[in-house]
Amino acid sequence: MSDSSIRYAAPGRINLIGEHTDYNLGFALPIALPQRTVVTFTPDGSEAITVGSDHADRSVRIPLDTAPGGVAGWAGYVAGVMWALRQSGHPVPGGAMSITSDVEMGSGLASSAALECAALGAIASAAGVRIDPKEQARLAQRAENDYVGAPTGLLDQLASLFGEPSTALLVDFRDLTIAPVGFDPDAGGVALLLIDSRARHRHAGGDYAARRASCERAAAALKSSLREVQDRGPSALAAVTDPVDARRARHVLTENRRVLDLVAALGDSDFTEAGRIFTASHVSMRDDFEITTEHIDLIADTATRAGALGARMTGGGFGGCVIALVPGDRAEAVGEAVRRAVRDAGFEQPVITRTRAAAGAGPCG
């Protein structure tokens, strides 16, 4: 690494609760993960950034004046950040960029947001530009929405940028406030298990977009955002005549309530109640929002039957990961029960790790 090189890291995230609430102006409660994407950027005064990754066979040359449609695949996230920065009037120097990451791609751990935030931090640092973290999140989201074409909310970027050790982040997407919530289950003798199903999802596909469109139709029928009717509960959805749209909206309203209930449970260090809320969230995602899969349901149900306090899918859906709160002395037994059930069903073996809340994005030495 040369003297002029910048190294910047950003973590993946898991969402403890609050799925598909972000673009509905609701609440979510993510944590940053220990797994990180590290970008090393060496500016050289050229008219492009040439980017390579430890997950790719060849490097990609991205012109500084790249525009949506110019770069596809994994490098599109870097190109999107470059485009979003320039669109906002920020300088983007040419140079060479290398990427290393242990945030598993396609697993629902926000590998794309980790890459966006790390690349953005490195480029801005090299250009000598200071950007407010919330504006960084918006720029990274713009890269993903308008360059890559994935209609995601701000949850992933905010979690990656604002994460703190032993802390969850209560995000209110109506006014974009972020409040720290203590989250240290290990101190209470409870393990947070991250169960990677190894079933990969694709957000840029139609399923995520279809759920978002359904929520937008429900909001249009109500003549307000789903957040505005939050305090009235599911009975407020009587004006939504399409039964599928009504179910989607019911998930959002009940999920927002579960986020706040989980914050209260964590405030009391009541992990039994927290586990119950996890499981209720999974049921809502399965039955009302319909974003789980048979594979994911098997993992969550098996974990709970084997002694977990609760379990739920985390992330946008259609694959990815399950999280479970498990008494520390049951963690091995729950993991083994999940592996056995998944093996018997003929699915790929999951990767099960004990995880924790970690620090957010920043420069690294």
Short mmCIF file of C-alpha atoms in Angstrom, two decimals:
data_model
loop_
_atom_site.label_atom_id
_atom_site.label_comp_id
_atom_site.label_asym_id
_atom_site.label_seq_id
_atom_site.Cartn_x
_atom_site.Cartn_y
_atom_site.Cartn_z
CA MET A 1 0.00 0.00 0.00
CA SER A 2 1.47 3.39 -1.01
CA ASP A 3 1.67 6.41 1.29
CA SER A 4 -1.23 8.02 -0.56
CA SER A 5 -3.54 5.03 -0.17
CA ILE A 6 -6.74 5.26 1.85
CA ARG A 7 -8.17 2.22 3.67
CA TYR A 8 -11.80 2.36 4.70
CA ALA A 9 -14.02 -0.36 6.17
CA ALA A 10 -17.77 -0.77 6.50
CA PRO A 11 -19.65 -3.65 8.15
CA GLY A 12 -22.55 -5.79 7.08
CA ARG A 13 -25.65 -5.74 9.23
CA ILE A 14 -28.46 -7.84 10.51
CA ASN A 15 -31.82 -6.42 11.34
CA LEU A 16 -33.02 -7.59 14.73
CA ILE A 17 -36.56 -6.63 13.71
CA GLY A 18 -38.41 -4.27 11.38
CA GLU A 19 -38.49 -5.88 7.94
CA HIS A 20 -39.79 -3.85 4.95
CA THR A 21 -40.70 -0.99 7.29
CA ASP A 22 -38.00 1.43 6.12
CA TYR A 23 -39.58 2.52 2.83
CA ASN A 24 -42.93 2.73 4.66
CA LEU A 25 -41.55 5.42 7.03
CA GLY A 26 -41.68 3.04 9.97
CA PHE A 27 -39.24 1.68 12.58
CA ALA A 28 -36.40 -0.83 12.45
CA LEU A 29 -33.75 -2.09 14.86
CA PRO A 30 -30.54 -3.18 13.10
CA ILE A 31 -27.06 -3.91 14.40
CA ALA A 32 -23.74 -3.70 12.58
CA LEU A 33 -21.86 -7.00 12.31
CA PRO A 34 -18.21 -7.85 12.97
CA GLN A 35 -17.87 -8.87 9.29
CA ARG A 36 -16.51 -6.02 7.16
CA THR A 37 -15.74 -4.93 3.63
CA VAL A 38 -12.38 -3.15 3.36
CA VAL A 39 -11.57 -0.85 0.44
CA THR A 40 -8.03 0.29 -0.34
CA PHE A 41 -7.98 3.27 -2.72
CA THR A 42 -4.89 4.86 -4.27
CA PRO A 43 -5.67 8.03 -6.26
CA ASP A 44 -3.55 8.54 -9.38
CA GLY A 45 -5.06 11.48 -11.26
CA SER A 46 -6.50 9.32 -14.04
CA GLU A 47 -9.97 9.55 -15.59
CA ALA A 48 -11.21 6.26 -14.16
CA ILE A 49 -11.22 4.06 -11.09
CA THR A 50 -9.94 0.55 -11.78
CA VAL A 51 -11.43 -1.74 -9.16
CA GLY A 52 -10.58 -5.32 -8.22
CA SER A 53 -12.08 -7.66 -5.65
CA ASP A 54 -10.93 -10.76 -3.85
CA HIS A 55 -14.24 -12.29 -5.01
CA ALA A 56 -13.70 -11.54 -8.71
CA ASP A 57 -11.32 -12.92 -11.34
CA ARG A 58 -10.67 -9.64 -13.12
CA SER A 59 -10.65 -5.93 -12.43
CA VAL A 60 -13.15 -3.45 -13.89
CA ARG A 61 -12.31 -0.01 -15.23
CA ILE A 62 -15.01 2.54 -14.35
CA PRO A 63 -14.82 5.94 -16.10
CA LEU A 64 -15.33 8.90 -13.76
CA ASP A 65 -18.28 10.03 -15.88
CA THR A 66 -20.07 6.68 -15.59
CA ALA A 67 -23.88 6.77 -15.74
CA PRO A 68 -26.63 4.26 -14.91
CA GLY A 69 -26.38 1.31 -17.25
CA GLY A 70 -22.63 1.73 -17.64
CA VAL A 71 -21.41 -0.99 -15.26
CA ALA A 72 -23.23 -4.14 -14.13
CA GLY A 73 -22.49 -6.80 -11.53
CA TRP A 74 -20.56 -6.28 -8.32
CA ALA A 75 -18.59 -3.30 -9.69
CA GLY A 76 -21.90 -1.52 -10.33
CA TYR A 77 -22.10 -0.66 -6.63
CA VAL A 78 -18.77 1.17 -6.80
CA ALA A 79 -19.78 2.82 -10.08
CA GLY A 80 -23.08 3.85 -8.49
CA VAL A 81 -21.28 5.53 -5.59
CA MET A 82 -19.00 7.39 -8.02
CA TRP A 83 -22.04 8.53 -10.03
CA ALA A 84 -24.03 9.58 -6.93
CA LEU A 85 -21.08 11.58 -5.56
CA ARG A 86 -20.58 13.43 -8.84
CA GLN A 87 -24.31 14.05 -9.23
CA SER A 88 -24.22 15.74 -5.81
CA GLY A 89 -21.29 17.96 -6.81
CA HIS A 90 -18.56 16.09 -4.95
CA PRO A 91 -15.18 15.46 -6.61
CA VAL A 92 -14.26 11.87 -7.49
CA PRO A 93 -10.56 11.27 -8.15
CA GLY A 94 -9.38 8.52 -10.47
CA GLY A 95 -7.24 5.75 -9.11
CA ALA A 96 -6.91 2.08 -8.24
CA MET A 97 -9.25 0.37 -5.76
CA SER A 98 -9.02 -3.09 -4.23
CA ILE A 99 -11.75 -4.73 -2.18
CA THR A 100 -11.59 -7.50 0.41
CA SER A 101 -14.65 -8.68 2.30
CA ASP A 102 -15.89 -11.34 4.67
CA VAL A 103 -19.51 -10.13 4.37
CA GLU A 104 -21.10 -13.04 2.55
CA MET A 105 -22.74 -11.93 -0.69
CA GLY A 106 -26.42 -12.73 -1.20
CA SER A 107 -26.94 -13.89 2.37
CA GLY A 108 -29.09 -10.99 3.53
CA LEU A 109 -26.24 -9.36 5.50
CA ALA A 110 -26.18 -6.19 3.37
CA SER A 111 -22.98 -6.91 1.48
CA SER A 112 -23.97 -4.31 -1.12
CA ALA A 113 -24.40 -1.55 1.48
CA ALA A 114 -21.08 -2.49 3.10
CA LEU A 115 -19.38 -2.14 -0.29
CA GLU A 116 -21.15 1.15 -1.05
CA CYS A 117 -20.29 2.70 2.31
CA ALA A 118 -16.67 1.52 2.26
CA ALA A 119 -16.12 2.76 -1.30
CA LEU A 120 -17.83 6.06 -0.57
CA GLY A 121 -15.77 6.61 2.57
CA ALA A 122 -12.53 5.85 0.75
CA ILE A 123 -13.30 8.09 -2.24
CA ALA A 124 -14.49 10.99 -0.09
CA SER A 125 -11.40 10.69 2.15
CA ALA A 126 -9.09 10.68 -0.87
CA ALA A 127 -10.86 13.78 -2.22
CA GLY A 128 -10.62 15.55 1.15
CA VAL A 129 -14.41 15.83 1.35
CA ARG A 130 -16.34 15.56 4.62
CA ILE A 131 -19.90 14.30 4.19
CA ASP A 132 -22.46 14.00 6.99
CA PRO A 133 -23.14 10.31 7.72
CA LYS A 134 -26.85 10.59 6.95
CA GLU A 135 -25.98 12.20 3.61
CA GLN A 136 -23.52 9.36 3.02
CA ALA A 137 -26.39 6.93 3.59
CA ARG A 138 -28.58 8.79 1.09
CA LEU A 139 -25.81 8.83 -1.51
CA ALA A 140 -25.21 5.09 -1.08
CA GLN A 141 -28.94 4.44 -1.32
CA ARG A 142 -29.12 6.53 -4.48
CA ALA A 143 -26.32 4.43 -5.95
CA GLU A 144 -28.29 1.26 -5.23
CA ASN A 145 -31.69 2.59 -6.29
CA ASP A 146 -30.88 4.66 -9.36
CA TYR A 147 -27.66 3.12 -10.68
CA VAL A 148 -27.92 -0.57 -9.75
CA GLY A 149 -31.72 -0.59 -9.91
CA ALA A 150 -32.57 -2.20 -6.55
CA PRO A 151 -35.45 -0.34 -4.80
CA THR A 152 -34.09 -0.71 -1.26
CA GLY A 153 -34.68 1.62 1.68
CA LEU A 154 -32.06 3.30 3.86
CA LEU A 155 -31.87 0.64 6.56
CA ASP A 156 -28.72 -1.13 5.39
CA GLN A 157 -26.64 1.99 4.82
CA LEU A 158 -27.64 3.58 8.14
CA ALA A 159 -26.78 0.41 10.06
CA SER A 160 -23.40 0.14 8.35
CA LEU A 161 -22.53 3.78 9.01
CA PHE A 162 -23.90 4.25 12.54
CA GLY A 163 -23.29 0.84 14.16
CA GLU A 164 -21.75 0.65 17.64
CA PRO A 165 -20.53 -2.26 19.79
CA SER A 166 -23.17 -3.78 22.11
CA THR A 167 -25.74 -1.43 20.61
CA ALA A 168 -28.76 -1.74 18.35
CA LEU A 169 -30.03 1.27 16.42
CA LEU A 170 -33.68 2.30 16.68
CA VAL A 171 -34.24 4.00 13.33
CA ASP A 172 -37.36 6.08 12.74
CA PHE A 173 -37.57 6.46 8.98
CA ARG A 174 -40.19 9.20 9.09
CA ASP A 175 -37.73 11.79 10.38
CA LEU A 176 -34.53 9.71 10.06
CA THR A 177 -33.64 9.78 13.73
CA ILE A 178 -31.36 7.11 15.16
CA ALA A 179 -31.41 6.24 18.86
CA PRO A 180 -28.97 3.78 20.50
CA VAL A 181 -30.52 0.79 22.29
CA GLY A 182 -28.33 -1.37 24.51
CA PHE A 183 -28.02 -4.87 23.04
CA ASP A 184 -25.66 -7.28 24.79
CA PRO A 185 -27.38 -10.66 25.13
CA ASP A 186 -24.07 -12.33 26.04
CA ALA A 187 -24.10 -10.37 29.29
CA GLY A 188 -27.46 -11.99 30.06
CA GLY A 189 -26.29 -15.49 29.25
CA VAL A 190 -28.03 -15.49 25.87
CA ALA A 191 -26.46 -16.13 22.47
CA LEU A 192 -27.48 -14.43 19.23
CA LEU A 193 -27.08 -17.12 16.59
CA LEU A 194 -26.75 -16.14 12.94
CA ILE A 195 -27.86 -19.05 10.76
CA ASP A 196 -26.91 -18.58 7.10
CA SER A 197 -29.18 -20.84 5.06
CA ARG A 198 -26.81 -20.62 2.07
CA ALA A 199 -29.92 -19.96 -0.07
CA ARG A 200 -29.10 -16.81 -2.00
CA HIS A 201 -31.51 -14.04 -2.89
CA ARG A 202 -31.54 -11.29 -5.50
CA HIS A 203 -33.02 -7.94 -4.47
CA ALA A 204 -32.97 -6.43 -7.95
CA GLY A 205 -35.45 -9.12 -8.97
CA GLY A 206 -39.19 -8.61 -8.92
CA ASP A 207 -40.16 -9.94 -5.48
CA TYR A 208 -38.83 -7.06 -3.39
CA ALA A 209 -40.20 -4.50 -5.85
CA ALA A 210 -43.59 -6.22 -5.84
CA ARG A 211 -43.84 -5.99 -2.04
CA ARG A 212 -42.94 -2.32 -2.13
CA ALA A 213 -45.54 -1.63 -4.83
CA SER A 214 -48.18 -3.46 -2.79
CA CYS A 215 -47.46 -1.23 0.23
CA GLU A 216 -47.64 1.85 -1.99
CA ARG A 217 -51.06 0.79 -3.30
CA ALA A 218 -52.28 0.27 0.26
CA ALA A 219 -51.02 3.72 1.25
CA ALA A 220 -52.76 5.24 -1.78
CA ALA A 221 -56.03 3.58 -0.76
CA LEU A 222 -55.61 5.07 2.72
CA LYS A 223 -54.62 8.47 1.28
CA SER A 224 -51.68 8.52 3.68
CA SER A 225 -48.46 6.69 4.47
CA LEU A 226 -48.81 3.48 6.46
CA ARG A 227 -46.97 5.28 9.25
CA GLU A 228 -49.75 7.85 9.59
CA VAL A 229 -52.28 5.14 10.51
CA GLN A 230 -49.86 3.28 12.77
CA ASP A 231 -51.53 4.19 16.04
CA ARG A 232 -54.92 2.96 14.84
CA GLY A 233 -53.65 -0.57 14.34
CA PRO A 234 -54.70 -3.08 11.66
CA SER A 235 -58.35 -1.95 11.85
CA ALA A 236 -57.23 1.18 9.99
CA LEU A 237 -56.81 -0.93 6.86
CA ALA A 238 -60.53 -1.33 6.16
CA ALA A 239 -60.21 1.03 3.18
CA VAL A 240 -57.68 -1.29 1.51
CA THR A 241 -59.99 -3.48 -0.57
CA ASP A 242 -57.37 -5.67 -2.22
CA PRO A 243 -56.84 -8.57 0.23
CA VAL A 244 -53.18 -9.10 -0.69
CA ASP A 245 -52.33 -5.41 -0.31
CA ALA A 246 -54.17 -5.40 3.02
CA ARG A 247 -52.11 -8.34 4.29
CA ARG A 248 -48.88 -6.66 3.21
CA ALA A 249 -49.88 -3.46 5.01
CA ARG A 250 -50.95 -5.40 8.11
CA HIS A 251 -47.44 -6.84 8.33
CA VAL A 252 -45.96 -3.33 8.24
CA LEU A 253 -48.26 -2.00 10.98
CA THR A 254 -47.77 -4.98 13.29
CA GLU A 255 -44.02 -5.09 12.59
CA ASN A 256 -43.64 -1.45 13.62
CA ARG A 257 -45.36 -2.29 16.91
CA ARG A 258 -43.05 -5.28 17.38
CA VAL A 259 -39.98 -3.05 16.92
CA LEU A 260 -41.10 -0.80 19.76
CA ASP A 261 -42.06 -3.81 21.90
CA LEU A 262 -38.61 -5.31 21.36
CA VAL A 263 -36.93 -2.05 22.40
CA ALA A 264 -38.96 -2.18 25.62
CA ALA A 265 -38.04 -5.82 26.23
CA LEU A 266 -34.35 -5.10 25.70
CA GLY A 267 -34.60 -2.19 28.12
CA ASP A 268 -35.73 -4.74 30.73
CA SER A 269 -33.14 -7.34 29.58
CA ASP A 270 -36.14 -9.62 29.02
CA PHE A 271 -34.78 -11.95 26.35
CA THR A 272 -37.66 -14.39 26.79
CA GLU A 273 -40.06 -11.69 25.64
CA ALA A 274 -37.59 -10.63 22.95
CA GLY A 275 -37.59 -14.18 21.61
CA ARG A 276 -41.39 -14.27 21.53
CA ILE A 277 -41.37 -11.07 19.49
CA PHE A 278 -38.79 -12.56 17.08
CA THR A 279 -41.07 -15.52 16.42
CA ALA A 280 -44.18 -13.36 15.98
CA SER A 281 -42.28 -11.31 13.42
CA HIS A 282 -41.35 -14.43 11.48
CA VAL A 283 -44.97 -15.57 11.40
CA SER A 284 -46.01 -12.19 10.02
CA MET A 285 -43.32 -12.31 7.32
CA ARG A 286 -44.41 -15.85 6.44
CA ASP A 287 -48.18 -15.39 6.39
CA ASP A 288 -48.87 -11.69 5.69
CA PHE A 289 -45.85 -10.49 3.74
CA GLU A 290 -45.02 -13.89 2.23
CA ILE A 291 -41.27 -13.38 1.93
CA THR A 292 -40.00 -16.50 3.70
CA THR A 293 -39.36 -19.87 2.08
CA GLU A 294 -39.92 -23.49 3.10
CA HIS A 295 -36.18 -23.72 3.76
CA ILE A 296 -36.11 -20.59 5.95
CA ASP A 297 -39.28 -21.62 7.82
CA LEU A 298 -37.75 -25.01 8.60
CA ILE A 299 -34.68 -23.36 10.13
CA ALA A 300 -36.68 -20.91 12.27
CA ASP A 301 -39.20 -23.52 13.44
CA THR A 302 -36.50 -26.09 14.25
CA ALA A 303 -34.46 -23.58 16.26
CA THR A 304 -37.48 -22.66 18.37
CA ARG A 305 -38.51 -26.29 18.97
CA ALA A 306 -34.92 -27.13 19.98
CA GLY A 307 -34.86 -24.51 22.72
CA ALA A 308 -34.34 -21.10 21.15
CA LEU A 309 -36.27 -18.30 22.85
CA GLY A 310 -37.33 -17.19 19.38
CA ALA A 311 -36.17 -17.09 15.79
CA ARG A 312 -36.89 -15.07 12.67
CA MET A 313 -35.66 -14.51 9.16
CA THR A 314 -33.67 -11.32 8.81
CA GLY A 315 -33.31 -9.27 5.65
CA GLY A 316 -35.40 -8.65 2.57
CA GLY A 317 -36.50 -12.24 2.20
CA PHE A 318 -36.59 -15.17 -0.23
CA GLY A 319 -33.48 -16.74 1.28
CA GLY A 320 -30.62 -15.47 3.37
CA CYS A 321 -30.30 -15.78 7.13
CA VAL A 322 -32.25 -16.60 10.29
CA ILE A 323 -31.37 -15.13 13.67
CA ALA A 324 -32.21 -16.84 16.95
CA LEU A 325 -31.94 -15.84 20.59
CA VAL A 326 -30.82 -18.92 22.49
CA PRO A 327 -29.90 -19.55 26.13
CA GLY A 328 -26.11 -19.84 26.11
CA ASP A 329 -26.14 -23.42 27.37
CA ARG A 330 -28.51 -24.46 24.53
CA ALA A 331 -26.60 -22.87 21.66
CA GLU A 332 -24.77 -26.03 20.57
CA ALA A 333 -27.89 -28.19 20.82
CA VAL A 334 -29.96 -25.72 18.80
CA GLY A 335 -27.26 -25.51 16.14
CA GLU A 336 -27.05 -29.28 15.87
CA ALA A 337 -30.84 -29.66 15.65
CA VAL A 338 -30.96 -27.13 12.81
CA ARG A 339 -28.14 -28.85 10.92
CA ARG A 340 -29.86 -32.23 11.28
CA ALA A 341 -33.27 -30.97 10.16
CA VAL A 342 -31.79 -29.15 7.17
CA ARG A 343 -29.73 -32.19 6.17
CA ASP A 344 -32.75 -34.49 6.44
CA ALA A 345 -34.75 -32.14 4.21
CA GLY A 346 -32.06 -32.24 1.53
CA PHE A 347 -30.99 -28.60 1.73
CA GLU A 348 -27.40 -27.32 1.77
CA GLN A 349 -25.85 -27.27 5.22
CA PRO A 350 -26.21 -23.89 6.98
CA VAL A 351 -23.33 -21.90 8.43
CA ILE A 352 -24.09 -21.11 12.09
CA THR A 353 -22.13 -18.52 14.05
CA ARG A 354 -22.57 -16.71 17.34
CA THR A 355 -22.55 -13.00 16.57
CA ARG A 356 -22.79 -9.60 18.25
CA ALA A 357 -23.28 -5.90 17.58
CA ALA A 358 -20.09 -4.27 16.29
CA ALA A 359 -18.71 -0.89 15.21
CA GLY A 360 -19.81 1.01 12.11
CA ALA A 361 -17.89 2.29 9.12
CA GLY A 362 -14.64 4.22 9.36
CA PRO A 363 -11.02 4.51 8.25
CA CYS A 364 -8.66 1.72 9.15
CA GLY A 365 -4.92 1.69 9.55
#
